[in-house]
Coordinates of C-alpha atoms and ligand atoms in Angstrom, one line a residue:
X640 CA 0.0 0.0 0.0
X641 CA 2.7 2.4 1.1
X642 CA 4.7 1.4 -1.9
X643 CA 1.8 1.9 -4.2
X644 CA 1.1 5.4 -2.7
X645 CA 4.8 6.3 -3.1
X646 CA 4.7 5.3 -6.7
X647 CA 1.5 7.3 -7.3
X648 CA 3.1 10.3 -5.7
X649 CA 6.3 9.9 -7.7
X650 CA 4.4 9.5 -10.9
X651 CA 2.3 12.6 -10.1
X652 CA 5.4 14.6 -9.2
X653 CA 7.1 13.4 -12.4
X654 CA 4.0 14.4 -14.4
X655 CA 4.0 17.9 -12.8
X656 CA 7.7 18.3 -13.5
X657 CA 7.2 17.3 -17.1
X658 CA 4.3 19.6 -17.5
X659 CA 6.2 22.4 -15.9
X660 CA 9.3 21.7 -18.0
X661 CA 7.1 21.5 -21.1
X662 CA 5.4 24.7 -20.2
X663 CA 8.7 26.5 -19.6
X664 CA 9.9 25.5 -23.0
X665 CA 6.7 26.1 -24.9
X666 CA 5.2 29.1 -23.1
X667 CA 6.7 32.6 -23.7
X668 CA 7.8 34.7 -20.7
X669 CA 5.1 36.8 -19.2
X670 CA 6.3 40.3 -18.7
X671 CA 3.9 42.4 -16.7
X672 CA 3.4 46.1 -17.2
X673 CA 1.6 48.2 -14.7
X674 CA 0.3 51.7 -15.0
X675 CA -2.4 54.2 -15.4
X676 CA -5.4 53.8 -17.7
X677 CA -7.0 57.2 -17.2
X678 CA -8.8 58.8 -20.2
X679 CA -7.4 57.2 -23.4
X680 CA -4.2 56.0 -21.7
X681 CA -5.6 52.4 -21.7
X682 CA -6.1 52.4 -25.5
X683 CA -2.7 53.6 -26.3
X684 CA -0.8 51.3 -24.0
X685 CA -2.8 48.2 -25.2
X686 CA -1.9 49.0 -28.8
X687 CA 1.7 49.5 -28.0
X688 CA 2.0 46.3 -25.9
X689 CA 0.3 44.4 -28.7
X690 CA 2.8 45.6 -31.2
X691 CA 5.7 44.8 -28.9
X692 CA 4.3 41.3 -28.5
X693 CA 4.0 40.9 -32.2
X694 CA 7.6 42.0 -32.7
X695 CA 8.8 39.8 -29.9
X696 CA 6.9 36.5 -30.1
X697 CA 8.9 34.9 -27.4
X698 CA 7.7 37.5 -24.8
X699 CA 4.1 37.5 -23.6
X700 CA 2.8 40.7 -22.0
X701 CA 0.3 41.2 -19.2
X702 CA -1.2 44.6 -18.4
X703 CA -2.0 45.2 -14.8
X704 CA -4.4 48.1 -14.3
X705 CA -4.0 50.4 -11.3
X706 CA -6.4 52.9 -9.6
X707 CA -6.8 56.3 -11.2
X708 CA -5.8 58.3 -8.1
X709 CA -2.0 58.7 -8.0
X710 CA -1.9 58.1 -4.2
X711 CA -3.8 54.8 -4.4
X712 CA -1.5 53.7 -7.2
X713 CA 1.5 54.6 -5.0
X714 CA 0.0 52.6 -2.1
X715 CA -0.4 49.5 -4.3
X716 CA 3.1 49.7 -5.6
X717 CA 4.5 50.1 -2.1
X718 CA 2.6 46.9 -1.0
X719 CA 3.9 44.9 -4.0
X720 CA 7.5 46.1 -3.7
X721 CA 7.6 45.8 0.1
X722 CA 6.6 42.2 -0.4
X723 CA 9.4 41.9 -3.0
X724 CA 7.0 40.8 -5.6
X725 CA 8.8 40.0 -8.9
X726 CA 6.0 41.5 -10.9
X727 CA 4.9 43.9 -12.4
X728 CA 8.3 43.9 -14.1
X729 CA 7.8 47.4 -15.6
X730 CA 6.3 50.2 -13.5
X731 CA 4.9 53.5 -14.5
X732 CA 6.0 55.9 -11.8
X733 CA 4.7 59.4 -11.1
X734 CA 7.5 61.9 -11.5
X735 CA 7.6 62.5 -7.8
X736 CA 8.2 58.8 -6.8
X737 CA 11.5 57.9 -8.4
X738 CA 13.8 59.1 -5.5
X739 CA 11.6 57.3 -2.9
X740 CA 11.6 54.0 -4.9
X741 CA 15.3 54.2 -5.7
X742 CA 16.3 54.9 -2.1
X743 CA 14.1 52.0 -0.9
X744 CA 15.9 49.6 -3.3
X745 CA 12.7 48.8 -5.2
X746 CA 13.7 49.8 -8.7
X747 CA 16.7 48.7 -10.6
X748 CA 19.5 51.0 -11.7
X749 CA 19.4 51.7 -15.4
X750 CA 22.9 53.0 -16.1
X751 CA 24.1 49.5 -17.2
X752 CA 21.7 49.6 -20.1
X753 CA 23.4 52.9 -21.3
X754 CA 20.1 54.7 -22.1
X755 CA 20.5 57.7 -24.4
X756 CA 19.7 60.2 -21.6
X757 CA 20.7 63.3 -23.6
X758 CA 17.7 62.7 -25.9
X759 CA 15.2 63.5 -23.1
X760 CA 14.4 66.8 -21.2
X761 CA 17.3 67.3 -18.8
X762 CA 15.1 68.3 -15.9
X763 CA 13.0 65.2 -16.3
X764 CA 16.1 63.0 -16.3
X765 CA 17.4 64.8 -13.2
X766 CA 14.2 63.8 -11.4
X767 CA 14.9 60.2 -12.3
X768 CA 18.4 60.1 -10.7
X769 CA 19.1 59.3 -7.2
X770 CA 22.5 59.5 -5.6
X771 CA 24.1 60.0 -9.0
X772 CA 22.5 56.9 -10.6
X773 CA 19.7 56.7 -13.0
X774 CA 16.6 54.7 -11.9
X775 CA 13.9 55.6 -14.4
X776 CA 13.4 57.2 -17.8
X777 CA 10.9 60.0 -18.5
X778 CA 7.9 58.8 -20.4
X779 CA 5.6 61.8 -20.7
X780 CA 5.3 65.3 -19.3
X781 CA 2.2 66.7 -17.7
X782 CA 1.5 70.3 -17.0
X783 CA -1.5 71.8 -15.1
X784 CA -3.6 73.9 -17.5
X785 CA -6.5 76.3 -17.2
X786 CA -9.3 75.2 -19.6
X787 CA -11.6 78.1 -20.5
X788 CA -14.8 78.3 -22.5
X789 CA -14.3 80.6 -25.5
X790 CA -18.1 81.1 -25.8
X791 CA -18.4 82.4 -22.2
X792 CA -15.2 84.5 -21.7
X793 CA -13.7 87.0 -24.2
X794 CA -10.1 85.9 -23.5
X795 CA -8.0 83.8 -21.1
X796 CA -8.0 85.6 -17.7
X797 CA -5.0 87.9 -17.1
X798 CA -4.9 87.3 -13.4
X799 CA -6.6 85.3 -10.7
X800 CA -9.1 88.1 -9.9
X801 CA -10.2 88.3 -13.5
X802 CA -10.6 84.6 -13.5
X803 CA -13.0 84.9 -10.6
X804 CA -14.9 87.8 -12.3
X805 CA -15.3 85.9 -15.5
X806 CA -16.3 82.8 -13.7
X807 CA -19.0 84.6 -11.7
X808 CA -20.3 86.4 -14.8
X809 CA -20.7 83.0 -16.6
X810 CA -22.7 81.8 -13.6
X811 CA -24.9 84.8 -13.2
X812 CA -25.5 85.8 -16.8
X813 CA -25.2 82.5 -18.7
X814 CA -26.6 80.2 -16.1
X815 CA -23.6 78.0 -16.0
X816 CA -23.8 76.1 -12.7
X817 CA -20.1 76.2 -11.8
X818 CA -17.6 79.0 -12.4
X819 CA -14.4 77.0 -11.9
X820 CA -13.7 73.4 -11.1
X821 CA -10.5 71.8 -9.9
X822 CA -9.3 68.6 -8.1
X823 CA -10.0 69.2 -4.4
X824 CA -10.2 65.6 -3.0
X825 CA -7.6 64.7 -0.4
X826 CA -5.0 63.2 -2.7
X827 CA -1.9 64.2 -4.7
X828 CA -3.9 66.1 -7.3
X829 CA -4.9 68.7 -4.6
X830 CA -1.2 69.4 -3.9
X831 CA -0.7 70.2 -7.6
X832 CA -3.7 72.6 -7.7
X833 CA -2.3 74.2 -4.5
X834 CA 1.1 74.5 -6.1
X835 CA -0.4 76.6 -8.9
X836 CA -2.2 78.9 -6.5
X837 CA 1.0 79.1 -4.4
X838 CA 3.1 80.1 -7.4
X839 CA 0.4 82.6 -8.4
X840 CA 0.6 84.3 -5.0
X841 CA 4.4 84.1 -4.8
X842 CA 4.8 81.2 -2.4
X843 CA 6.5 77.8 -2.5
X844 CA 6.6 74.5 -0.7
X845 CA 10.3 74.5 -0.1
X846 CA 12.7 77.4 -0.8
X847 CA 15.8 77.2 -3.0
X848 CA 17.8 75.7 -0.1
X849 CA 15.2 73.0 0.6
X850 CA 13.7 74.6 3.7
X851 CA 10.0 74.2 4.3
X852 CA 8.3 77.6 3.6
X853 CA 4.7 76.4 3.2
X854 CA 3.6 78.4 6.2
X855 CA 4.6 81.7 4.6
X856 CA 2.2 84.6 4.3
X857 CA 2.0 84.0 0.6
X858 CA 1.1 80.3 1.2
X859 CA -1.6 81.2 3.7
X860 CA -3.0 83.7 1.2
X861 CA -3.0 81.0 -1.6
X862 CA -4.9 78.6 0.6
X863 CA -7.4 81.2 1.8
X864 CA -7.9 82.2 -1.9
X865 CA -8.8 78.6 -2.7
X866 CA -11.1 78.2 0.3
X867 CA -12.9 81.5 -0.3
X868 CA -13.5 80.6 -4.0
X869 CA -15.7 77.8 -2.6
X870 CA -17.8 79.3 0.1
X871 CA -17.5 83.1 -0.1
X872 CA -17.3 83.7 -3.9
X873 CA -19.3 80.6 -4.7
X874 CA -17.4 80.1 -7.9
X875 CA -16.0 76.7 -7.1
X876 CA -18.6 74.1 -6.1
X877 CA -18.1 72.4 -2.7
X878 CA -18.4 69.1 -4.6
X879 CA -14.8 69.5 -5.8
X880 CA -13.7 68.5 -2.3
X881 CA -14.3 64.9 -3.4
X882 CA -13.3 65.3 -7.1
X883 CA -10.3 64.1 -8.9
X884 CA -9.3 64.7 -12.6
X885 CA -12.1 62.7 -14.2
X886 CA -15.0 64.3 -12.2
X887 CA -13.8 67.7 -13.1
X888 CA -13.5 66.7 -16.8
X889 CA -17.1 65.3 -16.8
X890 CA -18.5 68.6 -15.3
X891 CA -16.6 70.7 -17.9
X892 CA -17.5 68.5 -20.9
X893 CA -21.2 68.5 -19.9
X894 CA -21.1 72.3 -20.1
X895 CA -21.5 72.7 -16.4
X896 CA -18.3 74.8 -15.8
X897 CA -16.8 77.9 -17.3
X898 CA -13.3 77.1 -16.2
X899 CA -11.4 74.0 -15.3
X900 CA -7.9 73.1 -14.1
X901 CA -6.7 69.8 -15.5
X902 CA -3.9 68.1 -17.3
X903 CA -3.5 67.9 -21.1
X904 CA -5.1 64.4 -21.4
X905 CA -8.5 66.0 -21.1
X906 CA -8.1 68.1 -24.3
X907 CA -8.7 65.5 -26.9
X908 CA -11.6 64.0 -25.0
X909 CA -13.2 67.4 -24.7
X910 CA -12.8 67.9 -28.4
X911 CA -14.7 64.7 -29.1
X912 CA -18.3 65.6 -29.9
X913 CA -19.5 62.1 -29.3
X914 CA -18.9 62.6 -25.6
X915 CA -18.4 66.3 -25.1
X916 CA -20.9 69.2 -25.3
X917 CA -18.1 71.8 -25.4
X918 CA -16.2 70.5 -28.5
X919 CA -14.8 73.5 -30.4
X920 CA -15.8 75.9 -27.6
X921 CA -12.8 75.9 -25.3
X922 CA -9.1 76.7 -25.2
X923 CA -6.2 76.4 -22.7
X924 CA -3.8 78.7 -21.0
X925 CA -1.6 78.7 -18.0
X926 CA -3.2 79.3 -14.6
X927 CA -2.9 83.1 -14.3
X928 CA -0.8 84.9 -11.7
X929 CA -2.3 86.6 -8.6
X930 CA -0.7 89.6 -6.8
X931 CA 3.0 89.1 -6.1
X932 CA 3.3 85.8 -8.0
X933 CA 3.7 84.3 -11.4
X934 CA 1.6 82.1 -13.7
X935 CA 2.4 78.6 -12.6
X936 CA 1.8 75.2 -14.0
X937 CA 2.4 72.1 -11.8
X938 CA 4.9 69.8 -13.5
X939 CA 3.6 66.2 -13.5
X940 CA 4.1 63.2 -15.7
X941 CA 5.4 59.7 -15.6
X942 CA 8.6 57.8 -15.8
X943 CA 9.2 54.1 -16.6
X944 CA 11.2 51.9 -14.2
X945 CA 12.2 48.3 -13.8
X946 CA 11.1 46.4 -10.6
X947 CA 14.3 45.6 -8.7
X948 CA 12.9 42.1 -8.0
X949 CA 12.0 41.4 -11.6
X950 CA 13.3 38.0 -12.8
X951 CA 13.8 39.4 -16.3
X952 CA 15.2 43.0 -16.1
X953 CA 16.8 42.9 -19.6
X954 CA 13.4 42.1 -21.2
X955 CA 11.8 44.7 -19.0
X956 CA 14.3 47.3 -20.1
X957 CA 13.6 46.3 -23.8
X958 CA 10.0 47.1 -23.3
X959 CA 10.8 50.5 -21.7
X960 CA 13.1 51.3 -24.6
X961 CA 10.3 50.4 -27.0
X962 CA 7.8 52.6 -25.3
X963 CA 10.2 55.5 -25.3
X964 CA 10.7 55.5 -29.1
X965 CA 9.6 58.7 -30.9
X966 CA 6.8 56.9 -32.8
X967 CA 5.3 55.6 -29.6
X968 CA 5.5 59.1 -28.0
X969 CA 3.8 60.6 -31.1
X970 CA 1.1 58.0 -30.9
X971 CA 0.6 58.7 -27.2
X972 CA 0.3 62.4 -28.0
X973 CA -2.3 61.6 -30.7
X974 CA -4.4 59.2 -28.8
X975 CA -4.0 60.2 -25.1
X976 CA -2.9 63.9 -25.7
X977 CA 0.2 63.4 -23.5
X978 CA 3.3 65.3 -24.2
X979 CA 6.6 63.7 -25.2
X980 CA 9.8 63.9 -23.1
X981 CA 12.0 64.2 -26.2
X982 CA 12.7 67.9 -26.9
X983 CA 13.6 67.1 -30.6
X984 CA 10.0 66.1 -31.2
X985 CA 8.7 69.6 -30.5
X986 CA 10.4 70.8 -33.7
X987 CA 8.6 68.3 -35.8
X988 CA 5.4 68.5 -37.9
X989 CA 4.6 65.0 -36.7
X990 CA 4.0 66.2 -33.1
X991 CA 2.1 69.3 -34.1
X992 CA -0.2 67.1 -36.3
X993 CA -0.6 64.5 -33.6
X994 CA -1.7 66.8 -30.8
X995 CA -5.2 68.1 -30.7
X996 CA -4.0 70.9 -28.5
X997 CA -2.3 73.7 -30.5
X998 CA 1.5 73.1 -29.9
X999 CA 2.1 76.9 -29.4
X1000 CA -0.5 76.9 -26.5
X1001 CA 1.0 73.8 -25.0
X1002 CA 4.5 75.4 -25.1
X1003 CA 3.2 78.5 -23.3
X1004 CA 2.1 76.4 -20.4
X1005 CA 5.2 74.2 -20.4
X1006 CA 7.2 77.4 -20.0
X1007 CA 5.5 78.0 -16.7
X1008 CA 6.1 74.5 -15.3
X1009 CA 7.2 74.2 -11.7
X1010 CA 8.3 70.9 -10.2
X1011 CA 7.3 69.5 -6.8
X1012 CA 10.1 68.8 -4.3
X1013 CA 12.5 66.1 -5.4
X1014 CA 13.1 63.9 -2.3
X1015 CA 12.7 60.3 -1.2
X1016 CA 10.2 61.4 1.4
X1017 CA 8.0 63.3 -1.1
X1018 CA 5.0 61.1 -0.5
X1019 CA 5.1 61.6 3.2
X1020 CA 5.5 65.4 2.8
X1021 CA 2.6 65.4 0.4
X1022 CA 0.4 63.4 2.7
X1023 CA 1.0 65.9 5.5
X1024 CA 0.2 68.7 3.2
X1025 CA -2.9 67.1 1.7
X1026 CA -4.4 66.7 5.2
X1027 CA -3.8 70.3 6.0
X1028 CA -5.1 71.6 2.7
X1029 CA -8.3 69.5 2.9
X1030 CA -8.9 70.5 6.5
X1031 CA -8.7 74.2 5.6
X1032 CA -10.8 73.8 2.5
X1033 CA -13.5 72.0 4.5
X1034 CA -13.3 74.7 7.1
X1035 CA -12.2 72.4 9.9
X1036 CA -9.2 74.6 10.5
X1037 CA -8.1 78.1 9.5
X1038 CA -5.5 78.2 6.6
X1039 CA -2.8 79.7 8.8
X1040 CA -3.2 77.1 11.6
X1041 CA -3.4 74.2 9.1
X1042 CA -0.3 75.3 7.2
X1043 CA 1.6 76.1 10.4
X1044 CA 0.9 72.6 11.7
X1045 CA 1.8 71.0 8.3
X1046 CA 5.1 72.9 8.1
X1047 CA 6.1 71.8 11.5
X1048 CA 5.3 68.2 10.6
X1049 CA 7.2 68.5 7.4
X1050 CA 10.3 70.0 9.1
X1051 CA 10.2 67.3 11.8
X1052 CA 10.0 64.6 9.1
X1053 CA 13.0 66.1 7.1
X1054 CA 15.0 66.3 10.3
X1055 CA 14.1 62.8 11.3
X1056 CA 15.3 61.3 8.0
X1057 CA 18.3 63.6 8.1
X1058 CA 17.4 65.2 4.9
X1059 CA 17.0 68.6 6.6
X1060 CA 17.4 71.8 4.6
X1061 CA 19.7 71.7 1.6
X1062 CA 19.2 68.0 0.7
X1063 CA 16.2 68.6 -1.4
X1064 CA 15.7 70.8 -4.3
X1065 CA 13.0 73.2 -5.1
Ligands
GLC912 C1 -1.1 63.5 -13.1 C2 0.3 63.9 -13.1 C3 1.0 63.5 -11.9 C4 0.3 64.0 -10.6 C5 -1.2 63.5 -10.7 C6 -2.0 64.0 -9.5 O1 -1.2 62.1 -13.2 O2 1.0 63.4 -14.2 O3 2.4 63.9 -11.8 O4 0.9 63.6 -9.4 O5 -1.8 63.8 -11.9 O6 -3.3 63.6 -9.6

């Protein structure tokens, strides 16, 4: 009996081994890509992965979707990488995450692949280096833009006060329910909106030497301006306090808002008459300046990195290299409206033809781009700030008190991780 059972077990084990061996020989590698599928990003990445698969029949590709909200995507990646999961092999990183993931040892150094770094925007490549080594490559550039209705306003507002006046006029005289909509939920998007108001009023999160200055008078004024736009001016609906990018796009494309702050991805979707009521009736500009500040566009975007625990880093890098080729960037610009990270493409007809957004308008906004702090503790700094911003906007705390507390928390964090002043740029 015992012998019989042993034999059966051995036979079963042999069958499994054979099947596994057979599989390994017959089945292609599965390389997993993980990233954002907001707007038309899903369409473009699926096409490109299909083409890569056709050109590389020995590699099979799986696409792992992630949540739309940048923070939730971050959380998921942290869980996977903390558990040393070997997939996803290729990760789409928000521009602000590379130093954190590199310092944690979660993404592989890319210098050994000798990528052609001089072909990409230098500032974007800088954000992908940590301790002198390269850990990611810039995939697309995002900039915060002001979308305005050309049938409701005579021109793009020259300053923040004019924006408020035009927004109110559209509400009062044209019956548009919302004057202005932006991303006000407690997540990373809120920090980017704040950064634009902050720049408009002459403030910053960190100063040139990396010291926390988010409790300055200018910063308090910026946050007060945002809060008052909701409940004193009534231009911004309180609903934005739960809205991310897509909810603001839906309001604007349904004709419910005169102005919207959003990223470039929204442009092509808003021009599509099958889903948008405002096709042909809007334009973009940089968020205007307020007193003492400058027109500011938050710099966003994504980079591509290889999971440090990937079992196939070479193949993973091959996919990254493919996705960064000029044709892929042009296709991404055409389908998803996202801007290439290769400066040479901005000189080409191909890019101007691909983008629905007029290239000259896009460049005017890109000129105003301001990055968020580059530091491995960015996510923690942002978390502290998001809580303070949201508490002030929901009137649970006065802007000054909220920012004073946030600044103290941010300083303590930087001191604790010994990154104090000077270690982080802007
Ligand atoms: C966009 C930007 C990214 C930013 C995020 C905030 O995805 O590309 O940089 O952090 O929006 O919601």
